[in-house]
Coordinates of C-alpha atoms in Angstrom, one line a residue:
X6 CA -12.2 -37.7 12.2
X7 CA -10.0 -40.7 12.3
X8 CA -11.1 -41.8 15.7
X9 CA -15.3 -41.6 14.8
X10 CA -13.9 -43.4 11.4
X11 CA -11.9 -46.1 13.0
X12 CA -15.4 -46.5 14.9
X13 CA -17.3 -47.1 12.2
X14 CA -14.9 -49.8 10.5
X15 CA -16.5 -53.2 12.5
X16 CA -14.4 -56.3 13.1
X17 CA -16.2 -58.5 10.6
X18 CA -13.8 -59.7 8.0
X19 CA -14.4 -56.8 5.5
X20 CA -13.2 -54.1 8.3
X21 CA -10.0 -53.9 6.4
X22 CA -11.3 -52.9 3.1
X23 CA -14.0 -50.3 4.7
X24 CA -11.2 -48.9 6.4
X25 CA -9.5 -48.4 3.2
X26 CA -12.4 -47.4 1.1
X27 CA -13.3 -44.8 3.5
X28 CA -9.4 -43.4 4.0
X29 CA -9.4 -43.3 0.5
X30 CA -12.7 -41.2 -0.4
X31 CA -12.1 -38.9 2.8
X32 CA -8.5 -38.0 1.3
X33 CA -9.5 -37.8 -2.3
X34 CA -10.7 -34.1 -2.2
X35 CA -7.3 -32.6 -0.4
X36 CA -5.7 -30.4 -2.9
X37 CA -2.2 -31.8 -4.0
X38 CA 1.0 -29.8 -3.5
X39 CA 2.1 -27.9 -6.4
X40 CA 5.7 -27.3 -7.9
X41 CA 6.4 -23.9 -8.3
X42 CA 8.9 -21.4 -8.9
X43 CA 8.7 -18.6 -6.0
X44 CA 10.7 -16.3 -8.4
X45 CA 7.5 -15.8 -10.7
X46 CA 4.7 -15.6 -7.6
X47 CA 4.4 -12.4 -6.0
X48 CA 1.7 -13.4 -3.2
X49 CA 3.9 -15.2 -0.5
X50 CA 0.8 -16.1 1.2
X51 CA 0.9 -19.1 -2.0
X52 CA 3.9 -20.5 -0.4
X53 CA 2.1 -21.2 3.2
X54 CA 1.7 -24.8 3.8
X55 CA -1.8 -25.3 5.6
X56 CA -1.3 -28.8 7.7
X57 CA 1.7 -27.7 8.8
X58 CA 0.8 -23.8 9.4
X59 CA 4.3 -22.8 8.3
X60 CA 4.1 -19.6 6.3
X61 CA 7.7 -20.7 3.9
X62 CA 7.5 -24.3 3.3
X63 CA 10.1 -26.4 0.4
X64 CA 9.0 -30.0 -0.2
X65 CA 11.5 -32.7 -1.6
X66 CA 12.4 -36.1 -1.4
X67 CA 15.9 -37.8 -2.9
X68 CA 16.9 -36.7 -6.7
X69 CA 16.4 -39.7 -7.9
X70 CA 12.7 -39.8 -7.9
X71 CA 11.5 -37.0 -9.9
X72 CA 13.2 -34.3 -11.5
X73 CA 11.3 -31.6 -9.6
X74 CA 13.5 -32.8 -6.7
X75 CA 16.9 -32.3 -8.5
X76 CA 15.9 -28.7 -9.3
X77 CA 15.5 -28.4 -5.9
X78 CA 18.3 -29.7 -4.5
X79 CA 20.3 -27.4 -6.8
X80 CA 18.3 -24.3 -6.2
X81 CA 18.9 -25.0 -2.2
X82 CA 22.5 -26.2 -2.7
X83 CA 23.0 -22.8 -4.4
X84 CA 21.2 -20.4 -2.1
X85 CA 23.2 -22.3 0.7
X86 CA 26.4 -21.3 -1.2
X87 CA 27.4 -25.1 -1.6
X88 CA 27.1 -24.7 -5.5
X89 CA 27.2 -22.1 -8.3
X90 CA 23.6 -21.0 -9.4
X91 CA 21.7 -22.9 -11.7
X92 CA 22.0 -21.2 -15.3
X93 CA 18.0 -21.3 -15.8
X94 CA 15.7 -18.5 -15.7
X95 CA 12.9 -18.6 -13.3
X96 CA 10.4 -18.6 -16.2
X97 CA 12.2 -22.0 -17.6
X98 CA 12.2 -23.3 -14.1
X99 CA 8.6 -22.3 -13.8
X100 CA 7.8 -24.1 -17.2
X101 CA 9.4 -27.2 -15.5
X102 CA 7.4 -27.4 -12.5
X103 CA 4.0 -26.8 -14.5
X104 CA 5.3 -29.8 -16.7
X105 CA 6.0 -31.8 -13.6
X106 CA 2.4 -30.8 -12.0
X107 CA 1.2 -32.0 -14.9
X108 CA 2.7 -35.4 -14.9
X109 CA 1.7 -35.8 -11.4
X110 CA -2.0 -34.7 -12.2
X111 CA -2.2 -37.1 -15.2
X112 CA -0.5 -40.1 -12.3
X113 CA -3.2 -39.6 -9.8
X114 CA -5.9 -39.5 -12.3
X115 CA -5.0 -43.1 -13.3
X116 CA -4.3 -44.1 -10.3
X117 CA -8.0 -42.8 -9.0
X118 CA -9.0 -44.4 -12.2
X119 CA -8.1 -48.1 -11.7
X120 CA -8.7 -47.6 -7.3
X121 CA -12.5 -47.1 -9.1
X122 CA -11.9 -50.2 -11.3
X123 CA -11.3 -52.5 -8.6
X124 CA -13.4 -51.3 -6.5
X125 CA -16.3 -51.4 -8.7
X126 CA -15.2 -55.2 -10.0
X127 CA -14.9 -55.8 -5.8
X128 CA -18.9 -54.3 -5.2
X129 CA -19.7 -57.0 -8.1
X130 CA -18.1 -60.1 -6.9
X131 CA -18.9 -59.5 -3.2
X132 CA -22.5 -61.4 -2.7

């Protein structure tokens, strides 16, 4: 897909903009990753990462970035015996995960609307 897209971008002054727009349009429908507490899910196939093709997957970044990553760090540290278990019930962890997912979805929607607005302006002012 990437090769065929690269061949369609062209070499004029708008090729970079075309590349960004097409790449965005193709990646937009991909399913977003969701935070969840494994203790509330019975179906372990939901832990599968499609693109990496691994049966169990955990993703996190630096805990200074997002609250969900702080929770993941604390849970991983506790599971490795590096700290005591966190004092939260699995339902409370899932509630936090749901809240983080809601905020992430809202942020993504605002980003999409902003991109749509600026793309519309770009198309309108382009002769």
